[in-house]
Coordinates of C-alpha atoms in Angstrom, one line a residue:
Chain A
X48 CA -15.8 0.9 3.1
X49 CA -13.6 0.2 0.0
X50 CA -15.1 3.2 -1.9
X51 CA -14.4 5.5 1.1
X52 CA -10.8 4.2 1.3
X53 CA -10.4 4.7 -2.4
X54 CA -11.6 8.3 -2.1
X55 CA -9.3 8.9 0.9
X56 CA -6.3 7.5 -0.9
X57 CA -7.0 9.7 -4.0
X58 CA -7.6 12.8 -1.8
X59 CA -4.4 12.2 0.3
X60 CA -2.5 11.6 -3.0
X61 CA -3.6 15.0 -4.2
X62 CA -2.4 16.6 -1.0
X63 CA 0.9 14.7 -1.2
X64 CA 1.5 15.7 -4.8
X65 CA 1.5 19.3 -3.7
X66 CA 3.3 18.7 -0.4
X67 CA 6.1 16.7 -1.9
X68 CA 6.7 19.3 -4.6
X69 CA 6.8 22.1 -2.0
X70 CA 9.0 20.0 0.3
X71 CA 11.6 19.2 -2.5
X72 CA 11.5 22.8 -3.9
X73 CA 12.1 24.1 -0.4
X74 CA 15.1 21.8 0.1
X75 CA 16.7 22.8 -3.2
X76 CA 16.1 26.4 -2.4
X77 CA 17.4 26.2 1.2
X78 CA 20.6 24.3 0.6
X79 CA 22.0 26.8 -1.9
X80 CA 25.5 27.5 -0.6
X81 CA 25.3 24.9 2.1
X82 CA 23.1 24.3 5.1
X83 CA 23.7 23.7 8.8
X84 CA 21.5 22.3 11.5
X85 CA 21.5 25.7 13.1
X86 CA 20.2 27.3 10.0
X87 CA 17.4 24.7 9.7
X88 CA 16.4 25.2 13.3
X89 CA 16.5 29.0 12.9
X90 CA 13.9 28.7 10.1
X91 CA 11.6 26.1 11.8
X92 CA 11.6 27.1 15.4
X93 CA 8.3 28.8 16.3
X94 CA 7.4 29.0 12.6
X95 CA 3.6 28.2 12.5
X96 CA 3.6 28.1 8.7
X97 CA 6.2 25.3 8.8
X98 CA 4.2 23.5 11.5
X99 CA 0.9 23.7 9.7
X100 CA 2.4 22.6 6.4
X101 CA 4.2 19.6 7.8
X102 CA 1.4 18.4 10.1
X103 CA -0.8 18.3 6.9
X104 CA 2.0 16.5 5.1
X105 CA 2.4 13.9 7.9
X106 CA -1.4 13.4 8.1
X107 CA -1.6 12.8 4.4
X108 CA 1.2 10.2 4.6
X109 CA -0.5 8.5 7.6
X110 CA -3.7 8.2 5.5
X111 CA -2.2 7.3 2.2
X112 CA 0.5 4.7 3.0
X113 CA -1.7 2.3 5.1
X114 CA -4.4 2.2 2.4
X115 CA -1.8 1.3 -0.3
X116 CA -0.2 -1.2 2.1
X117 CA -3.7 -2.7 2.7
X118 CA -4.1 -3.4 -1.0
X119 CA -0.6 -5.0 -1.1
X120 CA -1.3 -7.2 1.9
X121 CA -4.6 -8.3 0.4
X122 CA -3.1 -9.2 -3.0
X123 CA 0.3 -10.6 -2.0
X124 CA -0.2 -12.2 1.4
X125 CA -4.0 -12.7 1.1
X126 CA -4.3 -11.0 4.5
X127 CA -7.8 -9.6 4.8
X128 CA -10.3 -8.9 7.6
X129 CA -10.5 -7.1 10.9
X130 CA -7.0 -8.2 12.1
X131 CA -5.4 -6.7 9.0
X132 CA -7.4 -3.5 9.3
X133 CA -6.6 -3.2 13.0
X134 CA -2.9 -3.7 12.3
X135 CA -3.1 -1.0 9.6
X136 CA -4.8 1.5 11.9
X137 CA -1.9 0.9 14.4
X138 CA 0.5 1.5 11.5
X139 CA -1.3 4.7 10.5
X140 CA -1.2 6.0 14.1
X141 CA 2.5 5.1 14.4
X142 CA 3.3 6.9 11.1
X143 CA 1.5 10.0 12.3
X144 CA 3.0 9.9 15.8
X145 CA 6.6 9.5 14.4
X146 CA 6.1 12.2 11.8
X147 CA 4.5 14.6 14.2
X148 CA 7.2 14.0 16.7
X149 CA 9.9 15.0 14.2
X150 CA 7.8 18.1 13.1
X151 CA 7.2 19.3 16.6
X152 CA 10.9 18.6 17.6
X153 CA 12.0 21.2 14.9
X154 CA 9.1 23.6 15.8
X155 CA 9.9 23.5 19.6
X156 CA 13.6 23.2 19.3
Chain B
X251 CA 0.3 -29.0 -43.3
X252 CA -0.4 -27.1 -40.1
X253 CA 1.2 -28.4 -36.9
X254 CA -1.2 -28.1 -34.0
X255 CA -0.5 -28.7 -30.3
X256 CA -3.7 -29.2 -28.4
X257 CA -4.1 -29.3 -24.6
X258 CA -5.4 -32.7 -23.4
X259 CA -6.6 -33.4 -19.9
X260 CA -7.9 -31.2 -17.1
X261 CA -6.0 -29.0 -14.8
X262 CA -3.0 -31.3 -15.4
X263 CA -2.4 -32.8 -18.7
X264 CA -0.1 -32.4 -21.8
X265 CA -0.1 -31.1 -25.3
X266 CA -0.9 -33.6 -28.0
X267 CA 0.5 -32.9 -31.5
X268 CA -1.7 -33.1 -34.6
X269 CA -1.2 -32.2 -38.2
X270 CA -4.1 -30.6 -40.2
X271 CA -4.1 -29.5 -43.9
X272 CA -3.9 -25.8 -44.4
X273 CA -7.0 -24.4 -46.2
X274 CA -8.0 -21.0 -47.5
X275 CA -9.7 -18.8 -44.9
X276 CA -9.4 -21.6 -42.3
X277 CA -10.4 -20.5 -38.8
X278 CA -8.9 -21.9 -35.6
X279 CA -12.3 -23.4 -34.8
X280 CA -12.2 -25.1 -38.2
X281 CA -8.9 -26.7 -37.2
X282 CA -10.3 -28.0 -33.9
X283 CA -13.4 -29.3 -35.5
X284 CA -11.3 -31.1 -38.2
X285 CA -9.2 -32.7 -35.6
X286 CA -12.2 -33.9 -33.6
X287 CA -14.1 -35.2 -36.6
X288 CA -11.2 -36.7 -38.6
X289 CA -8.5 -37.6 -36.2
X290 CA -9.6 -37.9 -32.5
X291 CA -13.3 -37.9 -31.6
X292 CA -12.4 -37.9 -27.9
X293 CA -11.2 -34.2 -28.1
X294 CA -13.6 -32.0 -26.1
X295 CA -14.3 -28.4 -27.0
X296 CA -17.2 -26.1 -27.1
X297 CA -18.9 -24.0 -29.9
X298 CA -22.3 -23.1 -31.1
X299 CA -23.0 -20.3 -33.5
X300 CA -19.7 -20.2 -35.4
X301 CA -20.3 -16.5 -36.3
X302 CA -19.1 -14.6 -33.2
X303 CA -22.4 -14.2 -31.4
X304 CA -22.6 -16.9 -28.8
X305 CA -19.2 -16.6 -27.0
X306 CA -18.7 -20.3 -26.5
X307 CA -15.6 -21.1 -28.6
X308 CA -13.0 -18.9 -26.8
X309 CA -9.6 -20.6 -26.2
X310 CA -6.1 -19.5 -25.6
X311 CA -4.4 -19.5 -29.1
X312 CA -0.6 -19.3 -29.1
X313 CA -0.8 -17.6 -25.6
X314 CA -3.6 -15.1 -26.5
X315 CA -7.2 -15.6 -25.5
X316 CA -9.3 -15.4 -28.7
X317 CA -12.7 -16.2 -30.2
X318 CA -11.7 -19.1 -32.4
X319 CA -14.6 -18.9 -34.8
X320 CA -13.6 -15.5 -35.9
X321 CA -9.8 -16.0 -35.8
X322 CA -8.2 -17.1 -39.0
X323 CA -5.2 -19.4 -38.7
X324 CA -3.3 -17.0 -41.0
X325 CA -3.8 -14.2 -38.4
X326 CA -2.9 -16.4 -35.4
X327 CA 0.3 -18.0 -36.6
X328 CA 3.2 -17.2 -39.0
X329 CA 3.3 -19.5 -42.0
X330 CA 6.0 -21.7 -40.6
X331 CA 5.1 -21.9 -37.0
X332 CA 2.7 -24.2 -35.1
X333 CA -0.6 -23.5 -33.5
X334 CA -0.9 -24.1 -29.8
X335 CA -4.4 -24.4 -28.3
X336 CA -5.2 -24.3 -24.6
X337 CA -8.4 -23.8 -22.6
X338 CA -9.2 -20.4 -21.2
X339 CA -7.2 -19.4 -18.1
X340 CA -8.7 -18.5 -14.7
X341 CA -11.6 -21.0 -15.2
X342 CA -11.7 -24.6 -14.1
X343 CA -10.9 -26.9 -17.0
X344 CA -13.5 -29.6 -17.5
X345 CA -11.6 -31.5 -20.2
X346 CA -9.2 -30.6 -23.0
X347 CA -10.4 -27.2 -24.4
X348 CA -13.7 -27.0 -22.5
X349 CA -13.8 -24.9 -19.3
X350 CA -16.5 -24.6 -16.6
X351 CA -17.9 -21.1 -17.0
X352 CA -19.9 -21.4 -13.7
X353 CA -17.4 -19.3 -11.6
X354 CA -17.6 -16.5 -14.3
X355 CA -21.4 -16.4 -14.1
X356 CA -21.4 -16.7 -10.3
X357 CA -19.4 -13.5 -10.2
X358 CA -21.7 -12.0 -12.8
X359 CA -24.5 -12.6 -10.3
X360 CA -22.4 -11.4 -7.3
X361 CA -21.9 -8.1 -9.1
X362 CA -25.7 -7.9 -9.5
X363 CA -25.3 -8.0 -13.2
X364 CA -29.0 -8.5 -13.8
X365 CA -31.8 -6.1 -14.3
X366 CA -33.7 -5.2 -11.1
X367 CA -37.2 -3.9 -12.0
X368 CA -38.2 -3.0 -8.4
X369 CA -41.6 -3.8 -6.8
X370 CA -43.7 -1.0 -8.2
X371 CA -44.9 -1.5 -11.8
X372 CA -44.3 1.8 -13.7
X373 CA -47.4 3.5 -15.1
X374 CA -45.9 3.9 -18.6
X375 CA -43.0 2.8 -20.8
X376 CA -39.7 4.3 -19.7
X377 CA -38.4 6.9 -22.2
X378 CA -34.6 6.5 -22.7
X379 CA -33.2 9.0 -25.2
X380 CA -30.5 7.5 -27.4
X381 CA -28.4 10.6 -27.0
X382 CA -28.5 10.6 -23.2
X383 CA -25.2 10.1 -21.3
X384 CA -26.5 7.0 -19.6
X385 CA -27.7 5.3 -22.7
X386 CA -24.4 6.1 -24.5
X387 CA -22.4 4.8 -21.6
X388 CA -24.5 1.6 -21.5
X389 CA -24.2 1.2 -25.3
X390 CA -20.4 1.1 -25.0
X391 CA -20.5 -2.1 -22.9
X392 CA -23.7 -3.7 -23.9
X393 CA -22.4 -5.9 -26.8
X394 CA -20.7 -8.4 -24.4
X395 CA -21.2 -12.0 -25.6
X396 CA -20.0 -13.5 -22.3
X397 CA -17.1 -15.4 -23.9
X398 CA -14.8 -15.1 -20.9
X399 CA -11.8 -13.8 -22.9
X400 CA -11.4 -10.8 -20.6
X401 CA -11.7 -13.0 -17.5
X402 CA -9.0 -15.3 -18.9
X403 CA -6.7 -12.3 -19.8
X404 CA -7.0 -10.6 -16.4
X405 CA -4.0 -10.7 -14.1
X406 CA -6.0 -9.7 -11.1
X407 CA -8.5 -12.6 -11.6
X408 CA -5.4 -14.8 -11.6
X409 CA -4.1 -13.4 -8.3
X410 CA -7.3 -13.0 -6.4
X411 CA -9.9 -15.7 -6.8
X412 CA -12.6 -13.4 -5.3
X413 CA -12.1 -10.6 -7.8
X414 CA -15.3 -10.1 -9.7
X415 CA -13.5 -9.7 -13.0
X416 CA -14.0 -7.5 -16.0
X417 CA -17.0 -9.2 -17.6
X418 CA -19.1 -9.1 -14.5
X419 CA -18.1 -5.5 -13.7
X420 CA -18.7 -4.4 -17.2
X421 CA -22.2 -5.8 -17.1
X422 CA -22.8 -4.1 -13.8
X423 CA -21.7 -0.8 -15.3
X424 CA -24.2 -1.1 -18.2
X425 CA -27.0 -1.6 -15.5
X426 CA -25.8 1.3 -13.4
X427 CA -26.5 3.3 -16.6
X428 CA -30.0 1.8 -17.0
X429 CA -32.4 4.4 -15.8
X430 CA -35.2 1.9 -15.4
X431 CA -33.2 -0.2 -12.9
X432 CA -34.2 0.0 -9.2
X433 CA -31.4 -1.9 -7.6
X434 CA -28.6 0.6 -7.9
X435 CA -27.7 0.9 -4.2
X436 CA -27.3 -2.8 -3.8
X437 CA -25.3 -3.1 -7.0
X438 CA -22.9 -0.3 -6.1
X439 CA -22.4 -2.0 -2.7
X440 CA -21.8 -5.3 -4.4
X441 CA -19.2 -4.0 -6.9
X442 CA -17.3 -2.0 -4.3
X443 CA -17.0 -4.7 -1.7
X444 CA -13.6 -6.3 -0.9
X445 CA -12.5 -7.7 -4.3
X446 CA -14.8 -5.5 -6.5
X447 CA -14.0 -2.7 -8.9
X448 CA -11.4 -1.2 -6.7
X449 CA -9.1 -4.2 -7.0
X450 CA -8.6 -3.5 -10.7
X451 CA -5.0 -2.5 -11.6
X452 CA -5.9 -0.9 -14.9
X453 CA -3.6 -3.3 -16.8
X454 CA -6.1 -3.1 -19.6
X455 CA -5.7 -6.7 -20.8
X456 CA -9.5 -7.1 -20.9
X457 CA -9.7 -4.1 -23.2
X458 CA -6.8 -5.3 -25.3
X459 CA -8.3 -8.8 -25.9
X460 CA -12.0 -8.2 -26.0
X461 CA -13.1 -9.5 -29.4
X462 CA -16.1 -7.2 -29.3
X463 CA -13.9 -4.1 -28.8
X464 CA -15.5 -3.3 -25.5
X465 CA -13.4 -1.5 -22.9
X466 CA -14.2 -3.1 -19.5
X467 CA -11.4 -1.0 -18.0
X468 CA -13.4 2.1 -18.6
X469 CA -16.5 0.5 -17.3
X470 CA -14.7 -0.4 -14.1
X471 CA -13.4 3.2 -13.8
X472 CA -17.0 4.3 -14.2
X473 CA -18.0 2.0 -11.3
X474 CA -15.3 3.5 -9.2
X475 CA -16.6 7.0 -9.9
X476 CA -20.2 5.9 -9.2
X477 CA -19.2 4.2 -5.9
X478 CA -17.2 7.2 -4.8
X479 CA -20.1 9.5 -5.5
X480 CA -22.4 7.2 -3.5
X481 CA -19.9 7.1 -0.6
X482 CA -19.8 10.9 -0.6
X483 CA -23.5 11.4 -0.8
X484 CA -24.2 8.8 2.0
X485 CA -22.2 10.9 4.4
X486 CA -24.2 14.1 3.9

């Protein structure tokens, strides 16, 4: 399983490298001359490109972060085993749910 | 005179001071031997070949793990400072400068760092071309003398008692590249279990301190690649 998690962490990192760059570049581009909530919603509401990009972003975060946290828990707190893995699956699902909630809130606003 | 502080005791103990005459081309092992033979016969340490082949005389010299038979005093200390000798880290201290290497070799075995010939006897001798990628990868790690210096230098071994460590993983990598070996699946499973190759943080202390100039860090990276390839292929 460790080899699969290693692969998943690297693959999600590759997605995040691109996603974070696009995310930051978009912010810098969008805030030129100020930005209001109304302007943000006007861009995101019903925008399927926005929706697809951020669902992938959130999914990559939900895969990447728990695997890294798993390594930290193993090394620093010596927490290993099924209970740890189960807790991290819950953490992954919570990350995805919270992220997806925010993404859909802007899409459906 | 050279002032030497030597660890005495087991896991707990103290440094005992000695003074030894400086001699030309004197090695750290010469110093320890002189102390044991001329000043304190109760001092325990380990050596065999004295020429950098057997890997038994490794100690921590002024904070750095080194092979003492091939380390000259002049290279280990400045002319006015003292020599401090400790047993290797991350291994149980038997007494003074002698450590119990059992846990190192237990991990070597857990990483399946032994040749697995398989059940079927081959019809002919295996042909391994010296220029083949596998042979060259194996060559890069094959000169390990099992001294335990990398194991002593590794931070991850210090944090995680279950971590297989650079010596065992390096040996496993040489065998992964042995085309005659028939135990690759079991070996890759063994090295990619919980505290296997994926626990390495790539600090490169093993590579920095290896007296044989082996780079276990790259061997471990090779194991990660091989384990990843196996994980992918298994899913198809």
